[in-house]
Coordinates of C-alpha atoms in Angstrom, one line a residue:
Chain A
M1 CA 11.0 130.0 -28.2
T2 CA 12.9 128.7 -25.2
L3 CA 15.4 125.8 -25.3
E4 CA 14.7 123.1 -22.8
F5 CA 17.1 120.4 -21.9
A6 CA 14.8 117.5 -21.1
P7 CA 13.3 116.9 -24.6
V8 CA 16.8 117.2 -26.1
A9 CA 18.1 114.6 -23.7
T10 CA 15.1 112.3 -24.3
V11 CA 15.7 112.3 -28.1
A12 CA 19.5 112.0 -27.7
G13 CA 19.1 109.1 -25.3
K14 CA 16.8 107.3 -27.7
E15 CA 19.3 107.7 -30.6
F16 CA 22.2 106.6 -28.5
W17 CA 20.5 103.5 -27.0
D18 CA 19.2 102.6 -30.5
R19 CA 22.8 102.4 -31.7
I20 CA 24.0 100.5 -28.6
R21 CA 21.1 98.0 -29.0
S22 CA 21.6 97.5 -32.7
L23 CA 25.2 96.6 -32.0
W24 CA 26.3 99.5 -34.2
V25 CA 28.5 101.0 -31.5
L26 CA 30.1 97.6 -30.9
A27 CA 30.7 96.9 -34.6
I28 CA 32.4 100.2 -35.2
A29 CA 34.5 99.9 -32.0
V30 CA 35.7 96.5 -33.0
L31 CA 36.4 97.7 -36.5
F32 CA 38.6 100.5 -35.1
T33 CA 40.4 98.2 -32.7
V34 CA 41.2 95.6 -35.3
F35 CA 42.4 98.2 -37.8
A36 CA 44.5 100.1 -35.3
L37 CA 46.1 96.9 -33.9
A38 CA 46.8 95.6 -37.4
I39 CA 48.4 98.9 -38.4
A40 CA 50.4 99.1 -35.2
Y41 CA 51.9 95.7 -35.5
F42 CA 52.0 95.1 -39.3
G43 CA 52.2 98.6 -40.6
G44 CA 55.9 98.3 -41.2
A45 CA 55.7 94.9 -43.0
Q46 CA 56.5 96.5 -46.3
Q47 CA 59.9 97.5 -44.9
G48 CA 60.4 93.9 -43.8
A49 CA 59.8 94.4 -40.2
V50 CA 56.8 93.1 -38.3
G51 CA 56.0 94.3 -34.8
F52 CA 55.3 97.7 -33.1
R53 CA 57.7 100.3 -34.5
S54 CA 56.8 103.7 -33.1
I55 CA 53.7 105.5 -32.1
E56 CA 54.4 108.2 -34.7
F57 CA 54.3 105.9 -37.6
T58 CA 51.3 104.1 -36.2
I59 CA 49.4 107.4 -35.9
A60 CA 50.5 108.5 -39.4
S61 CA 49.2 105.2 -40.8
L62 CA 46.0 105.4 -38.8
V63 CA 45.4 109.0 -40.0
S64 CA 45.4 107.8 -43.6
L65 CA 42.9 105.1 -42.7
V66 CA 40.6 107.2 -40.5
I67 CA 40.4 109.9 -43.2
Y68 CA 38.5 107.5 -45.4
L69 CA 36.6 105.6 -42.8
I70 CA 35.3 108.1 -40.3
P71 CA 33.6 110.5 -42.7
L72 CA 31.9 107.6 -44.4
I73 CA 30.7 106.1 -41.0
A74 CA 29.5 109.5 -39.8
L75 CA 27.6 110.3 -43.0
L76 CA 25.9 106.9 -43.0
L77 CA 25.1 107.4 -39.3
G78 CA 23.4 110.7 -39.8
F79 CA 22.0 111.0 -43.3
D80 CA 18.5 109.8 -42.4
A81 CA 18.2 111.5 -39.0
I82 CA 15.3 113.8 -40.1
V83 CA 14.4 112.6 -43.6
G84 CA 14.0 109.0 -42.2
E85 CA 11.4 110.2 -39.7
R86 CA 9.7 112.3 -42.4
E87 CA 9.6 109.3 -44.8
R88 CA 8.5 106.9 -42.1
G89 CA 5.7 109.3 -41.1
S90 CA 6.8 109.7 -37.5
L91 CA 8.1 113.3 -37.8
D92 CA 4.6 114.8 -37.3
L93 CA 4.0 112.7 -34.3
L94 CA 7.4 113.7 -32.8
L95 CA 6.7 117.4 -33.5
S96 CA 3.3 117.2 -31.9
M97 CA 5.0 116.6 -28.6
P98 CA 6.1 119.4 -26.3
I99 CA 9.4 119.8 -28.2
T100 CA 10.7 122.5 -30.6
R101 CA 12.2 121.7 -34.0
L102 CA 15.6 122.9 -32.8
E103 CA 15.4 120.6 -29.7
L104 CA 14.5 117.6 -31.9
L105 CA 17.4 118.4 -34.2
L106 CA 19.9 118.9 -31.4
G107 CA 18.7 115.7 -29.7
K108 CA 19.3 113.7 -32.8
F109 CA 22.7 115.2 -33.4
L110 CA 23.9 114.9 -29.8
G111 CA 22.7 111.3 -29.5
L112 CA 24.4 110.2 -32.7
A113 CA 27.5 112.2 -31.9
A114 CA 27.7 110.4 -28.5
A115 CA 27.4 107.0 -30.2
L116 CA 30.1 107.9 -32.7
A117 CA 32.4 109.3 -30.0
F118 CA 31.8 106.3 -27.7
S119 CA 32.8 103.9 -30.5
T120 CA 35.9 105.9 -31.3
V121 CA 37.0 106.1 -27.8
A122 CA 36.3 102.5 -27.1
G123 CA 37.9 101.2 -30.3
F124 CA 41.1 103.3 -30.3
G125 CA 41.2 103.5 -26.5
L126 CA 41.5 99.8 -26.2
V127 CA 44.5 99.9 -28.5
A128 CA 46.0 102.7 -26.4
M129 CA 45.7 100.4 -23.4
V130 CA 47.5 97.6 -25.2
L131 CA 50.3 99.9 -26.4
A132 CA 50.5 101.9 -23.1
G133 CA 53.5 100.0 -21.8
R134 CA 55.6 101.0 -24.8
L135 CA 54.7 104.6 -25.0
N136 CA 56.3 107.6 -23.3
L137 CA 54.2 110.6 -22.3
G138 CA 54.8 112.4 -25.6
G139 CA 53.5 109.4 -27.5
L140 CA 50.5 109.1 -25.3
S141 CA 49.6 112.7 -25.7
A142 CA 50.0 112.5 -29.5
Y143 CA 47.7 109.4 -29.5
A144 CA 45.2 111.3 -27.3
G145 CA 45.3 114.1 -29.8
F146 CA 44.7 111.7 -32.6
M147 CA 41.6 110.3 -30.7
A148 CA 40.2 113.7 -30.0
S149 CA 40.7 114.9 -33.5
S150 CA 39.1 111.7 -34.8
I151 CA 36.0 112.4 -32.8
L152 CA 35.9 116.0 -34.1
L153 CA 36.3 114.7 -37.7
G154 CA 33.4 112.3 -37.2
V155 CA 31.2 114.9 -35.6
S156 CA 31.9 117.4 -38.3
F157 CA 30.8 114.9 -41.0
L158 CA 27.8 114.0 -38.7
S159 CA 26.9 117.7 -38.7
I160 CA 27.0 117.7 -42.6
A161 CA 25.0 114.5 -42.6
V162 CA 22.3 116.1 -40.4
L163 CA 22.2 119.1 -42.8
I164 CA 21.7 116.6 -45.7
S165 CA 18.9 114.9 -43.8
V166 CA 17.1 118.2 -43.4
L167 CA 17.6 119.3 -47.0
A168 CA 16.8 116.0 -48.8
S169 CA 13.3 115.2 -49.8
D170 CA 13.7 111.5 -49.4
R171 CA 16.1 108.9 -48.1
T172 CA 17.4 107.8 -51.5
R173 CA 18.5 111.4 -52.3
A174 CA 19.9 111.8 -48.9
S175 CA 22.1 108.7 -49.2
G176 CA 23.2 109.7 -52.7
L177 CA 24.1 113.2 -51.5
S178 CA 26.0 111.7 -48.6
I179 CA 28.1 109.6 -50.9
A180 CA 28.7 112.6 -53.1
V181 CA 29.8 114.7 -50.1
W182 CA 32.2 111.9 -49.0
F183 CA 33.6 111.6 -52.5
F184 CA 34.1 115.3 -52.8
F185 CA 35.9 115.9 -49.4
V186 CA 37.8 112.7 -49.2
L187 CA 38.8 112.0 -52.8
M188 CA 38.3 115.0 -55.0
F189 CA 39.1 118.1 -53.0
D190 CA 42.9 117.6 -52.7
L191 CA 43.1 116.5 -56.3
L192 CA 41.3 119.6 -57.5
L193 CA 43.6 121.8 -55.5
L194 CA 46.7 120.1 -56.7
G195 CA 45.4 120.1 -60.3
A196 CA 44.8 123.9 -60.1
L197 CA 48.3 124.4 -58.8
V198 CA 50.0 122.2 -61.4
V199 CA 47.9 123.5 -64.4
S200 CA 48.7 127.1 -63.5
G201 CA 52.3 126.3 -62.9
G202 CA 52.0 127.3 -59.2
R203 CA 50.9 130.9 -60.0
V204 CA 47.2 130.4 -59.0
G205 CA 46.5 129.4 -55.5
G206 CA 50.0 128.9 -54.2
A207 CA 49.7 131.4 -51.4
V208 CA 46.0 130.6 -50.6
F209 CA 46.6 126.9 -50.8
P210 CA 47.0 126.3 -47.1
Y211 CA 44.0 128.4 -46.4
L212 CA 41.9 126.4 -48.8
L213 CA 42.8 123.3 -46.9
L214 CA 40.9 124.7 -44.0
L215 CA 37.7 124.4 -46.1
N216 CA 38.0 120.6 -45.8
P217 CA 37.7 119.0 -42.4
T218 CA 39.7 115.9 -43.6
D219 CA 42.6 118.2 -44.5
V220 CA 42.4 120.0 -41.1
F221 CA 42.4 116.6 -39.5
R222 CA 45.5 115.5 -41.4
V223 CA 47.4 118.7 -40.7
L224 CA 46.5 118.5 -37.0
N225 CA 47.9 115.0 -36.7
V226 CA 50.8 114.9 -39.1
H227 CA 52.1 118.3 -38.1
A228 CA 52.3 117.3 -34.5
L229 CA 54.7 114.5 -35.5
E230 CA 58.0 115.9 -36.4
E231 CA 59.4 112.6 -37.7
V232 CA 56.7 112.1 -40.3
G233 CA 55.9 115.7 -40.9
S234 CA 58.9 116.0 -43.1
L235 CA 57.9 112.9 -45.0
Y236 CA 54.6 114.6 -46.0
G237 CA 56.5 117.7 -47.0
L238 CA 53.9 119.7 -45.2
A239 CA 56.4 121.7 -43.2
T240 CA 57.4 123.5 -46.4
V241 CA 53.8 124.1 -47.6
F242 CA 52.1 125.0 -44.4
P243 CA 52.7 128.4 -43.0
P244 CA 53.5 128.4 -39.3
E245 CA 50.8 130.9 -38.4
L246 CA 48.2 128.4 -39.6
A247 CA 49.9 125.4 -37.9
H248 CA 48.7 126.6 -34.5
Q249 CA 46.9 123.7 -32.8
G250 CA 44.3 125.9 -31.2
L251 CA 43.4 127.5 -34.5
L252 CA 43.1 124.1 -36.2
Y253 CA 40.9 122.7 -33.4
G254 CA 38.9 125.9 -33.7
V255 CA 38.4 125.2 -37.4
M256 CA 37.3 121.6 -36.7
L257 CA 34.8 122.9 -34.1
A258 CA 33.4 125.3 -36.6
W259 CA 32.9 122.4 -39.0
C260 CA 31.0 120.6 -36.3
V261 CA 28.8 123.6 -35.6
L262 CA 28.2 125.5 -38.8
P263 CA 26.4 122.8 -40.9
L264 CA 24.2 122.0 -37.9
M265 CA 23.3 125.7 -37.6
L266 CA 22.4 125.8 -41.2
A267 CA 20.3 122.6 -40.7
A268 CA 18.5 124.2 -37.8
W269 CA 17.8 127.3 -39.9
R270 CA 16.4 125.3 -42.8
F271 CA 14.4 123.0 -40.4
R272 CA 12.8 126.0 -38.6
R273 CA 9.5 126.1 -40.6
Chain B
M1 CA -24.5 126.8 -53.1
A2 CA -23.6 126.8 -49.4
D3 CA -25.3 130.1 -48.5
A4 CA -28.3 128.4 -46.9
I5 CA -26.1 126.4 -44.6
P6 CA -25.3 127.8 -41.1
T7 CA -21.5 128.1 -40.9
A8 CA -21.3 129.7 -37.5
T9 CA -22.8 128.1 -34.5
D10 CA -22.8 129.6 -31.0
T11 CA -20.6 127.3 -29.0
P12 CA -21.2 127.6 -25.2
S13 CA -17.7 127.0 -24.1
P14 CA -15.2 127.3 -26.9
L15 CA -12.0 125.3 -26.6
I16 CA -10.5 125.6 -30.1
C17 CA -10.9 128.9 -32.1
A18 CA -9.6 129.3 -35.6
R19 CA -9.9 132.8 -37.0
A20 CA -9.4 133.7 -40.7
L21 CA -7.0 130.7 -40.8
S22 CA -5.2 130.3 -44.1
R23 CA -2.3 128.3 -45.5
H24 CA -1.4 129.1 -49.0
Y25 CA 1.4 127.3 -50.9
G26 CA 2.1 129.7 -53.7
T27 CA -1.2 130.0 -55.6
V28 CA -2.6 126.9 -54.0
R29 CA -5.0 127.7 -51.2
A30 CA -4.7 124.5 -49.1
V31 CA -6.7 126.2 -46.3
D32 CA -8.5 129.4 -47.0
E33 CA -10.0 131.8 -44.4
V34 CA -11.4 129.1 -42.2
E35 CA -13.5 130.2 -39.2
L36 CA -14.1 127.3 -36.7
T37 CA -15.1 127.1 -33.1
I38 CA -15.1 123.8 -31.3
G39 CA -16.6 123.6 -27.8
R40 CA -15.4 121.8 -24.7
G41 CA -16.5 118.3 -24.6
E42 CA -17.6 118.1 -28.2
L43 CA -17.1 115.1 -30.5
F44 CA -16.4 117.0 -33.7
G45 CA -15.9 115.5 -37.2
L46 CA -14.0 116.9 -40.1
I47 CA -15.1 115.7 -43.5
G48 CA -13.8 116.2 -47.0
H49 CA -12.2 114.6 -50.0
N50 CA -8.5 114.0 -50.2
G51 CA -6.9 117.3 -50.8
A52 CA -9.8 119.3 -49.3
G53 CA -7.5 120.7 -46.7
K54 CA -8.5 118.6 -43.7
T55 CA -5.0 117.4 -42.8
T56 CA -3.5 120.9 -43.3
L57 CA -6.2 122.4 -41.0
F58 CA -5.5 119.6 -38.5
K59 CA -1.8 120.3 -38.5
M60 CA -2.3 124.1 -38.1
M61 CA -4.6 123.4 -35.1
L62 CA -1.7 121.3 -33.6
G63 CA 0.8 124.0 -34.4
L64 CA 2.7 121.7 -36.8
V65 CA 2.2 123.9 -39.8
A66 CA 2.5 127.6 -39.5
P67 CA -0.5 129.5 -41.0
T68 CA 0.1 132.1 -43.7
G69 CA -2.8 134.0 -42.2
G70 CA -5.0 134.0 -39.1
M71 CA -4.4 132.0 -36.0
V72 CA -5.6 129.1 -33.9
T73 CA -6.0 129.3 -30.1
I74 CA -6.7 126.4 -27.8
D75 CA -8.1 127.5 -24.5
G76 CA -7.1 131.0 -25.4
I77 CA -3.4 130.1 -26.0
D78 CA -1.9 130.6 -29.5
V79 CA -0.8 127.1 -30.5
A80 CA 2.2 128.5 -32.5
G81 CA 3.3 130.9 -29.8
A82 CA 5.4 130.7 -26.6
G83 CA 2.8 128.8 -24.7
F84 CA 2.9 125.9 -27.2
R85 CA 4.4 123.4 -24.6
Q86 CA 1.5 124.1 -22.2
V87 CA -1.0 123.4 -25.0
R88 CA 0.7 120.2 -26.2
R89 CA 0.9 118.6 -22.9
R90 CA -2.9 118.7 -22.8
V91 CA -3.3 117.5 -26.4
G92 CA -3.2 114.0 -27.8
Y93 CA -2.6 113.4 -31.5
L94 CA -3.0 110.3 -33.6
P95 CA -1.7 110.9 -37.1
E96 CA -3.1 109.2 -40.1
N97 CA -1.3 105.9 -40.7
V98 CA 0.7 106.2 -37.5
V99 CA 4.2 104.7 -37.8
F100 CA 6.5 104.0 -34.9
Y101 CA 10.0 102.6 -34.5
D102 CA 10.1 98.9 -35.5
N103 CA 13.1 98.2 -33.2
L104 CA 11.2 99.2 -30.0
T105 CA 8.6 97.2 -28.2
G106 CA 5.2 98.6 -27.6
L107 CA 6.0 99.5 -24.0
E108 CA 9.3 101.1 -25.0
T109 CA 7.5 103.2 -27.6
L110 CA 5.0 104.4 -25.0
L111 CA 7.8 105.1 -22.5
F112 CA 9.7 107.2 -25.1
F113 CA 6.6 109.4 -25.8
A114 CA 5.7 109.6 -22.1
K115 CA 9.2 111.0 -21.4
L116 CA 8.8 113.5 -24.2
K117 CA 5.5 114.6 -22.8
A118 CA 6.9 114.6 -19.2
V119 CA 4.2 112.1 -18.2
S120 CA 4.8 109.6 -15.5
H121 CA 6.1 106.2 -16.7
S122 CA 3.5 104.5 -14.4
E123 CA 0.8 105.5 -16.9
C124 CA 2.2 103.3 -19.7
G125 CA 1.3 99.8 -18.5
P126 CA -2.4 100.6 -17.7
L127 CA -2.8 102.5 -21.0
L128 CA -1.5 99.5 -22.9
A129 CA -4.0 97.3 -21.0
K130 CA -6.8 99.8 -21.8
V131 CA -6.2 99.5 -25.6
G132 CA -5.9 95.7 -25.3
L133 CA -2.1 95.4 -25.8
A134 CA -1.1 94.3 -22.4
G135 CA 0.0 90.9 -23.7
A136 CA 2.0 92.4 -26.6
A137 CA 3.7 95.1 -24.5
R138 CA 7.1 93.4 -24.7
R139 CA 7.0 92.4 -28.3
P140 CA 8.9 94.4 -30.9
L141 CA 6.7 96.5 -33.1
K142 CA 7.8 94.8 -36.3
E143 CA 5.5 91.9 -35.1
Y144 CA 2.5 94.2 -34.6
S145 CA -0.4 94.1 -37.1
K146 CA -1.9 97.3 -38.5
G147 CA -4.7 97.3 -36.0
M148 CA -2.3 96.8 -33.1
R149 CA -0.2 99.8 -34.2
Q150 CA -3.4 101.9 -34.5
R151 CA -4.3 100.9 -30.9
L152 CA -0.8 101.7 -29.7
G153 CA -1.2 105.0 -31.5
L154 CA -4.4 105.7 -29.5
A155 CA -2.6 104.7 -26.3
Q156 CA 0.1 107.2 -27.2
A157 CA -2.5 109.9 -27.8
L158 CA -4.0 109.3 -24.4
L159 CA -0.7 109.8 -22.5
G160 CA -1.1 112.4 -19.8
N161 CA -4.9 112.4 -19.8
P162 CA -5.3 115.0 -22.5
A163 CA -8.2 117.4 -22.5
L164 CA -8.3 117.4 -26.3
L165 CA -7.7 114.6 -28.8
F166 CA -6.9 115.1 -32.5
L167 CA -7.5 111.8 -34.4
D168 CA -6.7 111.8 -38.2
E169 CA -8.6 109.0 -39.9
P170 CA -8.4 107.0 -36.7
T171 CA -10.3 103.9 -37.8
T172 CA -8.3 103.1 -40.9
G173 CA -7.1 99.5 -40.7
L174 CA -9.5 98.5 -37.9
D175 CA -12.0 95.7 -38.4
P176 CA -15.7 96.4 -37.7
E177 CA -15.4 95.1 -34.1
G178 CA -12.4 97.3 -33.6
I179 CA -14.2 100.3 -35.0
R180 CA -17.1 99.7 -32.5
D181 CA -14.7 99.3 -29.6
F182 CA -12.9 102.4 -30.7
Y183 CA -16.0 104.6 -30.7
A184 CA -17.1 103.1 -27.4
A185 CA -13.8 104.2 -26.0
L186 CA -14.3 107.7 -27.5
R187 CA -17.7 108.0 -25.9
E188 CA -16.2 107.0 -22.5
L189 CA -13.6 109.7 -22.9
Q190 CA -16.2 112.2 -23.9
V191 CA -18.2 111.4 -20.7
A192 CA -15.0 112.2 -18.8
G193 CA -14.9 115.6 -20.4
V194 CA -12.4 115.1 -23.2
T195 CA -12.9 117.0 -26.5
V196 CA -12.4 115.0 -29.6
V197 CA -11.7 116.2 -33.1
L198 CA -11.5 113.5 -35.8
T199 CA -11.5 113.2 -39.6
S200 CA -13.0 110.4 -41.5
H201 CA -13.8 109.4 -45.1
I202 CA -16.4 106.9 -43.9
L203 CA -19.4 109.2 -43.6
A204 CA -21.9 106.5 -42.6
E205 CA -19.5 105.7 -39.7
I206 CA -19.1 109.3 -38.5
Q207 CA -22.6 110.4 -39.1
Q208 CA -24.1 108.5 -36.1
R209 CA -21.3 109.3 -33.8
V210 CA -20.2 113.0 -33.9
D211 CA -22.0 115.9 -32.2
R212 CA -21.2 118.3 -35.0
L213 CA -19.2 118.2 -38.1
A214 CA -17.6 120.5 -40.6
I215 CA -17.6 119.8 -44.3
M216 CA -14.5 121.0 -46.2
A217 CA -13.9 121.5 -49.9
A218 CA -11.1 123.2 -51.7
G219 CA -9.6 124.6 -48.5
R220 CA -12.8 126.1 -47.2
V221 CA -15.3 125.1 -44.6
R222 CA -18.6 124.8 -46.5
A223 CA -20.9 123.9 -43.6
I224 CA -20.8 123.3 -39.9
G225 CA -23.4 121.8 -37.7
S226 CA -25.1 118.7 -36.4
V227 CA -26.2 116.2 -38.9
Q228 CA -29.8 117.2 -38.4
A229 CA -29.1 120.9 -38.8
L230 CA -27.2 120.3 -42.0
R231 CA -30.1 118.3 -43.4
A232 CA -32.7 120.8 -42.3
A233 CA -30.8 123.7 -43.8
R234 CA -30.4 122.0 -47.1
P235 CA -33.7 120.1 -47.9
L236 CA -32.8 116.9 -49.7
P237 CA -35.4 114.9 -51.5
V238 CA -36.9 111.7 -50.3
T239 CA -36.8 109.0 -52.8
F240 CA -39.7 106.6 -53.2
E241 CA -39.7 103.4 -55.0
I242 CA -43.1 101.7 -55.6
R243 CA -43.8 98.3 -56.9
C244 CA -47.3 98.3 -58.3
A245 CA -49.7 95.4 -58.9
P246 CA -49.7 94.3 -62.5
G247 CA -51.6 96.8 -64.7
R248 CA -52.0 99.3 -61.9
S249 CA -49.1 101.6 -62.5
D250 CA -51.0 104.1 -64.6
A251 CA -53.7 104.3 -61.8
V252 CA -51.0 104.9 -59.2
R253 CA -49.3 107.6 -61.4
A254 CA -52.7 109.4 -61.8
A255 CA -53.4 109.2 -58.0
L256 CA -50.1 110.9 -57.2
G257 CA -50.4 113.5 -60.0
A258 CA -51.5 116.4 -57.7
L259 CA -48.4 116.1 -55.4
P260 CA -45.2 118.1 -55.8
L261 CA -43.1 115.2 -57.1
S262 CA -40.4 114.8 -59.7
T263 CA -41.6 113.1 -62.8
A264 CA -42.0 109.4 -62.0
E265 CA -39.8 107.1 -64.0
G266 CA -40.9 103.6 -64.3
H267 CA -40.3 100.3 -65.9
D268 CA -42.2 97.0 -65.6
H269 CA -44.4 97.6 -62.5
T270 CA -41.9 99.8 -60.6
L271 CA -42.2 103.6 -60.2
R272 CA -39.4 105.8 -58.8
F273 CA -39.8 109.5 -57.9
E274 CA -38.5 112.1 -55.5
S275 CA -40.4 114.4 -53.2
P276 CA -39.4 117.3 -51.1
P277 CA -38.9 116.2 -47.4
D278 CA -41.9 118.2 -46.1
A279 CA -44.2 116.4 -48.6
K280 CA -43.3 112.9 -47.4
M281 CA -46.4 112.4 -45.2
Q282 CA -48.7 113.6 -48.0
V283 CA -47.2 111.1 -50.4
L284 CA -47.5 108.3 -47.8
E285 CA -51.1 109.1 -47.1
A286 CA -51.9 109.1 -50.9
L287 CA -50.1 105.8 -51.3
A288 CA -52.1 104.3 -48.3
R289 CA -55.3 105.1 -50.0
L290 CA -54.3 103.2 -53.1
G291 CA -54.4 99.9 -51.1
G292 CA -54.2 96.8 -53.3
S293 CA -52.7 98.7 -56.2
I294 CA -49.4 98.7 -54.5
R295 CA -47.3 95.6 -53.6
D296 CA -44.3 97.3 -51.9
I297 CA -42.8 100.6 -51.1
S298 CA -39.3 101.7 -50.2
V299 CA -38.4 105.1 -48.9
R300 CA -34.9 106.4 -48.8
E301 CA -34.0 109.6 -47.0
A302 CA -31.0 111.7 -47.9
T303 CA -27.9 110.7 -46.0
L304 CA -25.0 112.8 -44.8
E305 CA -23.2 111.5 -47.9
D306 CA -25.8 113.2 -50.0
V307 CA -25.3 116.4 -48.1
F308 CA -21.6 116.0 -48.5
F309 CA -21.5 115.3 -52.2
G310 CA -24.2 117.9 -52.8
L311 CA -22.0 120.6 -51.4
T312 CA -18.6 119.6 -52.5
E313 CA -19.3 118.7 -56.1

């Protein structure tokens, strides 16, 4: 069956405009702006200093915030993409149109991804403009990298959310599963790895530890951002843990892209029939 | 039981052909070896209990559910094959209990589906007017009543002047006036050459309005034909109820004794019995001769409902 662009664009356009009209995009953008500005100006308050310190510390603080927030936002955005239509009863009507199942799924995914990317760029971009006068080129490029990887982090969890929306039999299960996925990747995963390391006295998993981190998009995101910042990199102790052959930016972005694409492909495969 | 019923009818210009069409879910045979031909311009009804397989059959004809056996063609094109887009642009579908997006207005809803169907946006306004929603076009759907949603659903199904309409329980939620208007609209479409396939539970409603119908039970089509053909093929008794003058019921009983009737049951002055359809005139003549012995007669002929329940139970 051929893939046509027009039906994908129609579905994507509807999803995107739905989020604009419901003020979802605006709310998320404002949330990002407020958090980023607060962190930039008050992030150092514990050290007794208020005011913008450095872009590197700002990014490092933003990373810790975004790691919790963006996966949750993306999962909530996408978990009912398909199961919502199914439960509402509008899925059959949609599928009776001249559109394939793959086109419908892609349209949903791309429209939601556009809404998420738009809020991220608008929210964090506004902050970049406010800070622009105080940044040198290196700082700007680090911040641009932070924004790009934030979008990828969001899209990777959106991809997982769309997979959940295809697998789940109803919306309640889909939302439960989404929260479980968030809990696992954001809170449990690192703890489990550390636990395995500590319990085995470092014998189990020591060498594969960095590779295991690639199995979690939030960890890839953290490594991408923190590793780029020499000043804070040492603070995290990552330089000693993370082998240089893995710290390659292109590779890490490749892994993030894979996380954006693979769950979606699995979803498309499951949604075929 | 169904062997006397014609299940294949020569259709002059077939539009929809289902051949050996089956959909099995494990051991459950939702649709089983269905053969069905629906002609161009027909108004065709599909009848059956819940779970008889109507909706699954419907969805296979639309290409929404893949058959586990057999195939469906519309105008010679396999609905599940590479030509599906071509088919779907010419087909309108109104699902049972149609649901739309509450955050959109009626017009926006129609525009969205028009875009998906690659139909000109200029069709949407006139279509809304046609189903009587012109005044509500810019109101959000959460303010729409059930009947208004159903009418919007019909407008949606009519996008792109389809040659074929699939309507699943289309009159659910409509008031009697709405139902009358709805069938009037269908007749208009039929005159314009549109083929309509619909399902309904309300047999009395569909009976007077479809050209032919198929009766489904347990995944199989048990009978196909016009209402008259179904009745003729399966003779159903005529029920007589006779109110006799006081003290005359034995005389009436005796006068009818020679006719091929079921045993008359009676209480007070009322007799009730059944006759085969071809004996109806004989019975009426015999009753006419009894003159003053009879106060009142009521005759009830078998309805489609009787055909339906006779076959599916």
